[in-house]
Amino acid sequence: MAAAAPPPPPSAAPEPSMAAPETTPIGHPVFTRIRLATPSDVPFIHKLIHQMAVFERLAHLCSATESSLSSNLFLSPPFHSFTIFLLELSSSPIPPLLSPSPSFTPIEKTFNFDIPVNDPEKDAFSIYYGDQQVIIGGFVLFFPNYSTFLGKPGFYVEDLFVRECYRRKGFGKMLLSAVAKQAVKMGYGRVEWVVLDWNVNAITFYEQMGAKVLPEWRICRLTGDALQAYQNANV
Protein backbone atom coordinates (compact mmCIF):
# COMPACT_ATOMS: atom_id res chain seq x y z
CA MET A 1 0.00 0.00 0.00
CA ALA A 2 1.50 3.34 -1.05
CA ALA A 3 2.09 6.03 1.50
CA ALA A 4 -0.31 8.97 1.47
CA ALA A 5 0.95 12.08 -0.28
CA PRO A 6 2.00 14.88 2.06
CA PRO A 7 -0.48 17.76 2.46
CA PRO A 8 0.14 20.75 0.17
CA PRO A 9 1.94 23.70 1.73
CA PRO A 10 -0.37 26.34 3.15
CA SER A 11 -1.24 29.07 0.67
CA ALA A 12 -0.31 32.63 1.43
CA ALA A 13 -2.93 34.71 3.22
CA PRO A 14 -4.76 36.98 0.77
CA GLU A 15 -3.86 40.65 0.84
CA PRO A 16 -6.58 42.70 2.54
CA SER A 17 -8.66 44.62 0.02
CA MET A 18 -8.82 48.38 0.43
CA ALA A 19 -11.94 48.63 -1.74
CA ALA A 20 -15.31 48.99 -0.11
CA PRO A 21 -17.53 45.88 -0.18
CA GLU A 22 -20.02 45.85 -3.04
CA THR A 23 -22.90 46.05 -0.58
CA THR A 24 -21.59 49.30 0.90
CA PRO A 25 -23.48 52.29 -0.56
CA ILE A 26 -21.15 54.72 -2.27
CA GLY A 27 -23.42 57.68 -1.61
CA HIS A 28 -24.62 60.48 -3.85
CA PRO A 29 -24.12 63.97 -2.41
CA VAL A 30 -26.59 66.74 -3.17
CA PHE A 31 -25.34 70.24 -2.47
CA THR A 32 -28.13 72.67 -1.61
CA ARG A 33 -28.48 76.39 -1.13
CA ILE A 34 -31.35 78.61 -0.05
CA ARG A 35 -31.10 82.11 -1.47
CA LEU A 36 -33.31 85.09 -2.08
CA ALA A 37 -35.16 85.03 -5.39
CA THR A 38 -34.61 87.86 -7.86
CA PRO A 39 -36.68 89.20 -10.78
CA SER A 40 -34.77 86.95 -13.19
CA ASP A 41 -36.20 83.93 -11.32
CA VAL A 42 -39.82 84.75 -12.22
CA PRO A 43 -40.07 82.09 -14.98
CA PHE A 44 -39.04 79.41 -12.47
CA ILE A 45 -41.38 80.77 -9.82
CA HIS A 46 -44.28 80.76 -12.26
CA LYS A 47 -43.67 77.10 -13.19
CA LEU A 48 -43.37 76.15 -9.52
CA ILE A 49 -46.68 77.87 -8.73
CA HIS A 50 -48.39 76.02 -11.56
CA GLN A 51 -47.05 72.66 -10.34
CA MET A 52 -48.19 73.49 -6.82
CA ALA A 53 -51.70 74.32 -8.06
CA VAL A 54 -51.89 70.98 -9.85
CA PHE A 55 -50.68 69.14 -6.74
CA GLU A 56 -53.26 70.92 -4.56
CA ARG A 57 -56.04 70.13 -7.09
CA LEU A 58 -56.61 73.84 -7.55
CA ALA A 59 -55.23 74.41 -11.04
CA HIS A 60 -58.61 75.82 -12.13
CA LEU A 61 -58.08 78.70 -9.69
CA CYS A 62 -54.53 79.53 -10.78
CA SER A 63 -54.46 82.58 -13.07
CA ALA A 64 -50.99 83.91 -12.20
CA THR A 65 -48.76 84.81 -15.14
CA GLU A 66 -45.11 85.76 -15.37
CA SER A 67 -46.24 89.32 -16.05
CA SER A 68 -48.48 89.52 -12.98
CA LEU A 69 -45.72 88.09 -10.79
CA SER A 70 -43.17 90.54 -12.14
CA SER A 71 -45.57 93.42 -11.51
CA ASN A 72 -46.09 92.61 -7.84
CA LEU A 73 -42.99 90.89 -6.52
CA PHE A 74 -39.61 92.48 -5.80
CA LEU A 75 -41.03 96.00 -5.35
CA SER A 76 -39.79 96.28 -1.75
CA PRO A 77 -36.62 95.25 0.08
CA PRO A 78 -36.54 91.63 1.26
CA PHE A 79 -38.64 90.89 4.37
CA HIS A 80 -40.49 94.23 4.12
CA SER A 81 -43.09 92.73 1.80
CA PHE A 82 -43.38 89.64 -0.40
CA THR A 83 -40.19 87.60 -0.09
CA ILE A 84 -39.22 84.36 -1.79
CA PHE A 85 -36.54 81.86 -0.84
CA LEU A 86 -35.47 79.49 -3.62
CA LEU A 87 -34.02 76.04 -3.09
CA GLU A 88 -31.07 75.28 -5.38
CA LEU A 89 -29.54 71.81 -5.82
CA SER A 90 -26.46 70.45 -7.54
CA SER A 91 -24.30 67.33 -7.59
CA SER A 92 -21.26 69.61 -7.09
CA PRO A 93 -20.61 72.48 -4.67
CA ILE A 94 -22.65 75.49 -5.80
CA PRO A 95 -20.55 78.51 -6.79
CA PRO A 96 -20.93 81.64 -4.64
CA LEU A 97 -23.31 84.34 -5.79
CA LEU A 98 -21.70 87.16 -7.71
CA SER A 99 -23.92 89.82 -6.11
CA PRO A 100 -25.27 88.47 -2.81
CA SER A 101 -27.97 90.45 -1.05
CA PRO A 102 -26.83 92.24 2.12
CA SER A 103 -30.22 91.35 3.63
CA PHE A 104 -29.70 87.60 3.73
CA THR A 105 -26.76 85.22 3.81
CA PRO A 106 -27.53 82.11 1.72
CA ILE A 107 -27.89 78.89 3.67
CA GLU A 108 -25.93 75.92 2.38
CA LYS A 109 -26.20 72.27 3.34
CA THR A 110 -25.00 68.98 1.87
CA PHE A 111 -27.20 65.89 1.83
CA ASN A 112 -25.98 62.38 1.03
CA PHE A 113 -28.31 59.78 -0.47
CA ASP A 114 -27.78 56.10 -1.26
CA ILE A 115 -29.16 56.52 -4.78
CA PRO A 116 -29.14 59.56 -7.06
CA VAL A 117 -32.23 61.71 -7.38
CA ASN A 118 -33.80 61.35 -10.81
CA ASP A 119 -35.16 64.69 -11.98
CA PRO A 120 -36.92 64.31 -15.34
CA GLU A 121 -37.54 68.06 -15.53
CA LYS A 122 -34.11 69.30 -14.55
CA ASP A 123 -33.50 71.13 -17.82
CA ALA A 124 -36.70 73.16 -17.39
CA PHE A 125 -35.61 74.20 -13.89
CA SER A 126 -31.90 74.76 -14.50
CA ILE A 127 -29.85 77.88 -13.93
CA TYR A 128 -26.18 78.13 -14.85
CA TYR A 129 -23.34 79.64 -12.87
CA GLY A 130 -20.64 79.64 -15.49
CA ASP A 131 -20.64 76.10 -16.83
CA GLN A 132 -22.22 74.54 -13.76
CA GLN A 133 -25.85 73.47 -13.91
CA VAL A 134 -27.85 74.17 -10.76
CA ILE A 135 -31.45 73.03 -10.39
CA ILE A 136 -34.33 74.89 -8.76
CA GLY A 137 -36.10 72.39 -6.50
CA GLY A 138 -38.65 74.44 -4.59
CA PHE A 139 -39.61 77.75 -3.03
CA VAL A 140 -41.29 79.44 -0.11
CA LEU A 141 -43.12 82.77 -0.37
CA PHE A 142 -43.84 84.75 2.78
CA PHE A 143 -44.51 88.29 3.98
CA PRO A 144 -44.91 90.22 7.24
CA ASN A 145 -48.12 90.29 9.24
CA TYR A 146 -48.88 91.52 12.73
CA SER A 147 -50.24 90.00 15.93
CA THR A 148 -52.12 92.47 18.12
CA PHE A 149 -52.14 89.90 20.92
CA LEU A 150 -48.37 89.53 20.88
CA GLY A 151 -47.75 93.14 19.93
CA LYS A 152 -45.19 91.88 17.44
CA PRO A 153 -44.89 91.35 13.71
CA GLY A 154 -44.57 87.88 12.26
CA PHE A 155 -44.31 86.11 8.93
CA TYR A 156 -47.20 84.60 7.03
CA VAL A 157 -46.18 81.79 4.68
CA GLU A 158 -48.35 81.94 1.59
CA ASP A 159 -46.74 79.03 -0.26
CA LEU A 160 -44.24 76.28 0.48
CA PHE A 161 -43.57 73.88 -2.36
CA VAL A 162 -40.95 71.28 -3.23
CA ARG A 163 -41.01 69.56 -6.61
CA GLU A 164 -42.15 65.95 -6.54
CA CYS A 165 -38.81 64.21 -7.11
CA TYR A 166 -37.25 66.13 -4.20
CA ARG A 167 -39.94 65.50 -1.58
CA ARG A 168 -39.46 63.58 1.65
CA LYS A 169 -35.73 64.28 1.63
CA GLY A 170 -35.54 67.15 4.13
CA PHE A 171 -35.69 70.02 1.64
CA GLY A 172 -39.12 71.31 2.71
CA LYS A 173 -37.94 71.38 6.31
CA MET A 174 -34.87 73.34 5.20
CA LEU A 175 -37.03 75.98 3.48
CA LEU A 176 -39.48 76.40 6.35
CA SER A 177 -36.65 76.44 8.89
CA ALA A 178 -35.02 79.28 6.96
CA VAL A 179 -38.18 81.37 7.34
CA ALA A 180 -38.45 80.58 11.04
CA LYS A 181 -34.79 81.40 11.59
CA GLN A 182 -35.21 84.75 9.86
CA ALA A 183 -38.25 85.51 12.02
CA VAL A 184 -36.24 84.87 15.17
CA LYS A 185 -33.37 86.98 13.85
CA MET A 186 -35.74 89.91 13.31
CA GLY A 187 -37.40 89.54 16.72
CA TYR A 188 -40.74 88.47 15.24
CA GLY A 189 -43.31 86.68 17.33
CA ARG A 190 -44.53 83.87 15.11
CA VAL A 191 -44.72 82.21 11.71
CA GLU A 192 -48.05 80.90 10.49
CA TRP A 193 -49.64 79.36 7.41
CA VAL A 194 -52.55 77.19 6.33
CA VAL A 195 -52.66 73.58 5.19
CA LEU A 196 -55.28 71.65 3.21
CA ASP A 197 -57.23 69.32 5.50
CA TRP A 198 -56.72 66.30 3.21
CA ASN A 199 -52.94 66.69 3.13
CA VAL A 200 -52.23 64.40 6.07
CA ASN A 201 -48.53 64.09 5.20
CA ALA A 202 -48.09 67.86 5.33
CA ILE A 203 -50.00 68.13 8.61
CA THR A 204 -47.79 65.47 10.19
CA PHE A 205 -44.68 67.15 8.81
CA TYR A 206 -45.66 70.54 10.28
CA GLU A 207 -46.49 69.04 13.66
CA GLN A 208 -43.11 67.30 13.72
CA MET A 209 -41.52 70.71 13.18
CA GLY A 210 -43.28 72.00 16.29
CA ALA A 211 -46.24 73.77 14.67
CA LYS A 212 -49.70 73.64 16.23
CA VAL A 213 -52.64 73.03 13.92
CA LEU A 214 -55.61 75.20 15.00
CA PRO A 215 -58.81 73.40 13.95
CA GLU A 216 -61.05 75.98 15.61
CA TRP A 217 -60.08 78.65 13.07
CA ARG A 218 -61.55 78.98 9.56
CA ILE A 219 -60.30 80.94 6.55
CA CYS A 220 -62.55 83.79 5.41
CA ARG A 221 -61.89 85.14 1.91
CA LEU A 222 -63.31 87.83 -0.33
CA THR A 223 -62.24 87.42 -3.94
CA GLY A 224 -63.52 87.59 -7.51
CA ASP A 225 -67.01 89.02 -8.01
CA ALA A 226 -67.68 89.11 -4.27
CA LEU A 227 -64.74 91.46 -3.83
CA GLN A 228 -65.46 93.55 -6.92
CA ALA A 229 -68.98 94.16 -5.64
CA TYR A 230 -67.47 96.57 -3.14
CA GLN A 231 -66.07 98.86 -5.84
CA ASN A 232 -69.06 101.22 -5.61
CA ALA A 233 -70.17 100.24 -2.13
CA ASN A 234 -71.60 102.97 0.08
CA VAL A 235 -69.26 102.58 3.04
XYZ file of C-alpha atoms in Angstrom:
235
model
C 0.000 0.000 0.000
C 1.496 3.337 -1.052
C 2.089 6.033 1.502
C -0.307 8.967 1.473
C 0.949 12.083 -0.279
C 2.002 14.884 2.063
C -0.477 17.760 2.457
C 0.136 20.754 0.175
C 1.939 23.701 1.734
C -0.375 26.340 3.155
C -1.239 29.069 0.674
C -0.307 32.632 1.433
C -2.931 34.706 3.222
C -4.758 36.979 0.775
C -3.864 40.647 0.839
C -6.580 42.704 2.545
C -8.663 44.621 0.016
C -8.820 48.378 0.432
C -11.940 48.632 -1.738
C -15.307 48.988 -0.111
C -17.535 45.880 -0.185
C -20.016 45.846 -3.044
C -22.902 46.053 -0.581
C -21.593 49.305 0.904
C -23.481 52.293 -0.558
C -21.153 54.716 -2.274
C -23.422 57.682 -1.609
C -24.618 60.477 -3.853
C -24.122 63.967 -2.412
C -26.594 66.745 -3.168
C -25.338 70.245 -2.468
C -28.129 72.669 -1.612
C -28.478 76.389 -1.125
C -31.349 78.613 -0.046
C -31.098 82.106 -1.467
C -33.311 85.094 -2.077
C -35.159 85.028 -5.386
C -34.606 87.859 -7.862
C -36.681 89.197 -10.784
C -34.770 86.948 -13.187
C -36.195 83.933 -11.324
C -39.819 84.752 -12.223
C -40.069 82.094 -14.977
C -39.038 79.412 -12.468
C -41.377 80.771 -9.815
C -44.283 80.757 -12.259
C -43.666 77.104 -13.189
C -43.373 76.150 -9.518
C -46.677 77.866 -8.727
C -48.387 76.021 -11.561
C -47.050 72.658 -10.345
C -48.192 73.494 -6.819
C -51.704 74.324 -8.057
C -51.887 70.978 -9.848
C -50.681 69.135 -6.740
C -53.260 70.916 -4.563
C -56.038 70.125 -7.090
C -56.608 73.845 -7.552
C -55.231 74.411 -11.042
C -58.605 75.821 -12.132
C -58.077 78.705 -9.695
C -54.531 79.531 -10.783
C -54.457 82.578 -13.070
C -50.990 83.913 -12.203
C -48.756 84.810 -15.135
C -45.109 85.760 -15.369
C -46.243 89.321 -16.049
C -48.475 89.520 -12.985
C -45.724 88.089 -10.787
C -43.166 90.541 -12.140
C -45.568 93.425 -11.512
C -46.092 92.608 -7.838
C -42.990 90.890 -6.518
C -39.609 92.477 -5.801
C -41.031 95.995 -5.352
C -39.788 96.283 -1.751
C -36.624 95.248 0.077
C -36.543 91.626 1.264
C -38.636 90.888 4.367
C -40.486 94.227 4.115
C -43.091 92.731 1.798
C -43.377 89.644 -0.400
C -40.192 87.605 -0.092
C -39.223 84.361 -1.794
C -36.540 81.863 -0.844
C -35.473 79.491 -3.623
C -34.016 76.035 -3.092
C -31.066 75.283 -5.379
C -29.536 71.815 -5.820
C -26.457 70.450 -7.539
C -24.301 67.330 -7.590
C -21.263 69.613 -7.085
C -20.613 72.479 -4.672
C -22.648 75.486 -5.801
C -20.548 78.514 -6.794
C -20.934 81.639 -4.641
C -23.315 84.344 -5.791
C -21.695 87.162 -7.711
C -23.922 89.824 -6.106
C -25.271 88.471 -2.810
C -27.970 90.450 -1.045
C -26.833 92.242 2.123
C -30.219 91.349 3.627
C -29.699 87.598 3.733
C -26.762 85.217 3.806
C -27.527 82.110 1.719
C -27.890 78.891 3.674
C -25.926 75.918 2.378
C -26.199 72.273 3.338
C -24.997 68.981 1.873
C -27.199 65.891 1.832
C -25.984 62.377 1.033
C -28.313 59.775 -0.473
C -27.784 56.102 -1.258
C -29.160 56.516 -4.779
C -29.137 59.557 -7.059
C -32.228 61.714 -7.381
C -33.803 61.348 -10.806
C -35.157 64.691 -11.978
C -36.915 64.305 -15.341
C -37.539 68.064 -15.535
C -34.112 69.300 -14.553
C -33.504 71.128 -17.824
C -36.695 73.158 -17.386
C -35.607 74.205 -13.894
C -31.898 74.765 -14.505
C -29.855 77.876 -13.932
C -26.183 78.129 -14.850
C -23.343 79.636 -12.868
C -20.638 79.640 -15.493
C -20.640 76.096 -16.833
C -22.217 74.539 -13.759
C -25.850 73.466 -13.911
C -27.846 74.166 -10.755
C -31.450 73.032 -10.394
C -34.326 74.887 -8.756
C -36.098 72.391 -6.501
C -38.653 74.440 -4.593
C -39.606 77.752 -3.027
C -41.285 79.438 -0.112
C -43.123 82.767 -0.373
C -43.841 84.749 2.785
C -44.510 88.291 3.976
C -44.913 90.223 7.236
C -48.117 90.285 9.240
C -48.883 91.524 12.732
C -50.240 89.995 15.929
C -52.118 92.466 18.123
C -52.141 89.900 20.924
C -48.369 89.535 20.877
C -47.750 93.137 19.931
C -45.193 91.884 17.440
C -44.889 91.353 13.706
C -44.565 87.882 12.260
C -44.310 86.113 8.933
C -47.201 84.602 7.028
C -46.176 81.786 4.676
C -48.346 81.940 1.586
C -46.741 79.033 -0.259
C -44.237 76.283 0.476
C -43.569 73.877 -2.357
C -40.954 71.278 -3.235
C -41.006 69.563 -6.609
C -42.152 65.945 -6.537
C -38.812 64.211 -7.111
C -37.251 66.128 -4.196
C -39.941 65.505 -1.583
C -39.455 63.576 1.646
C -35.726 64.275 1.628
C -35.543 67.151 4.133
C -35.685 70.020 1.640
C -39.116 71.306 2.713
C -37.935 71.375 6.306
C -34.874 73.336 5.200
C -37.034 75.975 3.477
C -39.480 76.403 6.346
C -36.652 76.438 8.892
C -35.022 79.276 6.962
C -38.185 81.375 7.339
C -38.455 80.582 11.043
C -34.792 81.396 11.589
C -35.211 84.753 9.855
C -38.254 85.513 12.018
C -36.241 84.866 15.171
C -33.373 86.981 13.849
C -35.743 89.910 13.312
C -37.399 89.538 16.718
C -40.736 88.474 15.235
C -43.312 86.678 17.334
C -44.528 83.868 15.105
C -44.720 82.207 11.707
C -48.052 80.904 10.489
C -49.636 79.356 7.412
C -52.550 77.191 6.330
C -52.664 73.577 5.189
C -55.283 71.654 3.214
C -57.231 69.323 5.496
C -56.722 66.302 3.213
C -52.939 66.694 3.126
C -52.227 64.403 6.065
C -48.533 64.087 5.197
C -48.093 67.856 5.329
C -50.004 68.133 8.613
C -47.795 65.469 10.191
C -44.679 67.154 8.814
C -45.664 70.543 10.276
C -46.489 69.039 13.658
C -43.112 67.304 13.722
C -41.516 70.707 13.179
C -43.278 71.999 16.293
C -46.243 73.771 14.672
C -49.700 73.644 16.232
C -52.644 73.035 13.922
C -55.607 75.199 15.002
C -58.812 73.397 13.946
C -61.052 75.976 15.612
C -60.081 78.650 13.068
C -61.547 78.984 9.564
C -60.300 80.935 6.547
C -62.552 83.790 5.405
C -61.891 85.142 1.915
C -63.308 87.834 -0.330
C -62.236 87.419 -3.940
C -63.523 87.591 -7.508
C -67.013 89.024 -8.008
C -67.685 89.108 -4.270
C -64.738 91.457 -3.826
C -65.465 93.547 -6.923
C -68.976 94.163 -5.638
C -67.465 96.572 -3.141
C -66.069 98.864 -5.836
C -69.061 101.219 -5.611
C -70.172 100.244 -2.131
C -71.602 102.967 0.078
C -69.258 102.580 3.040
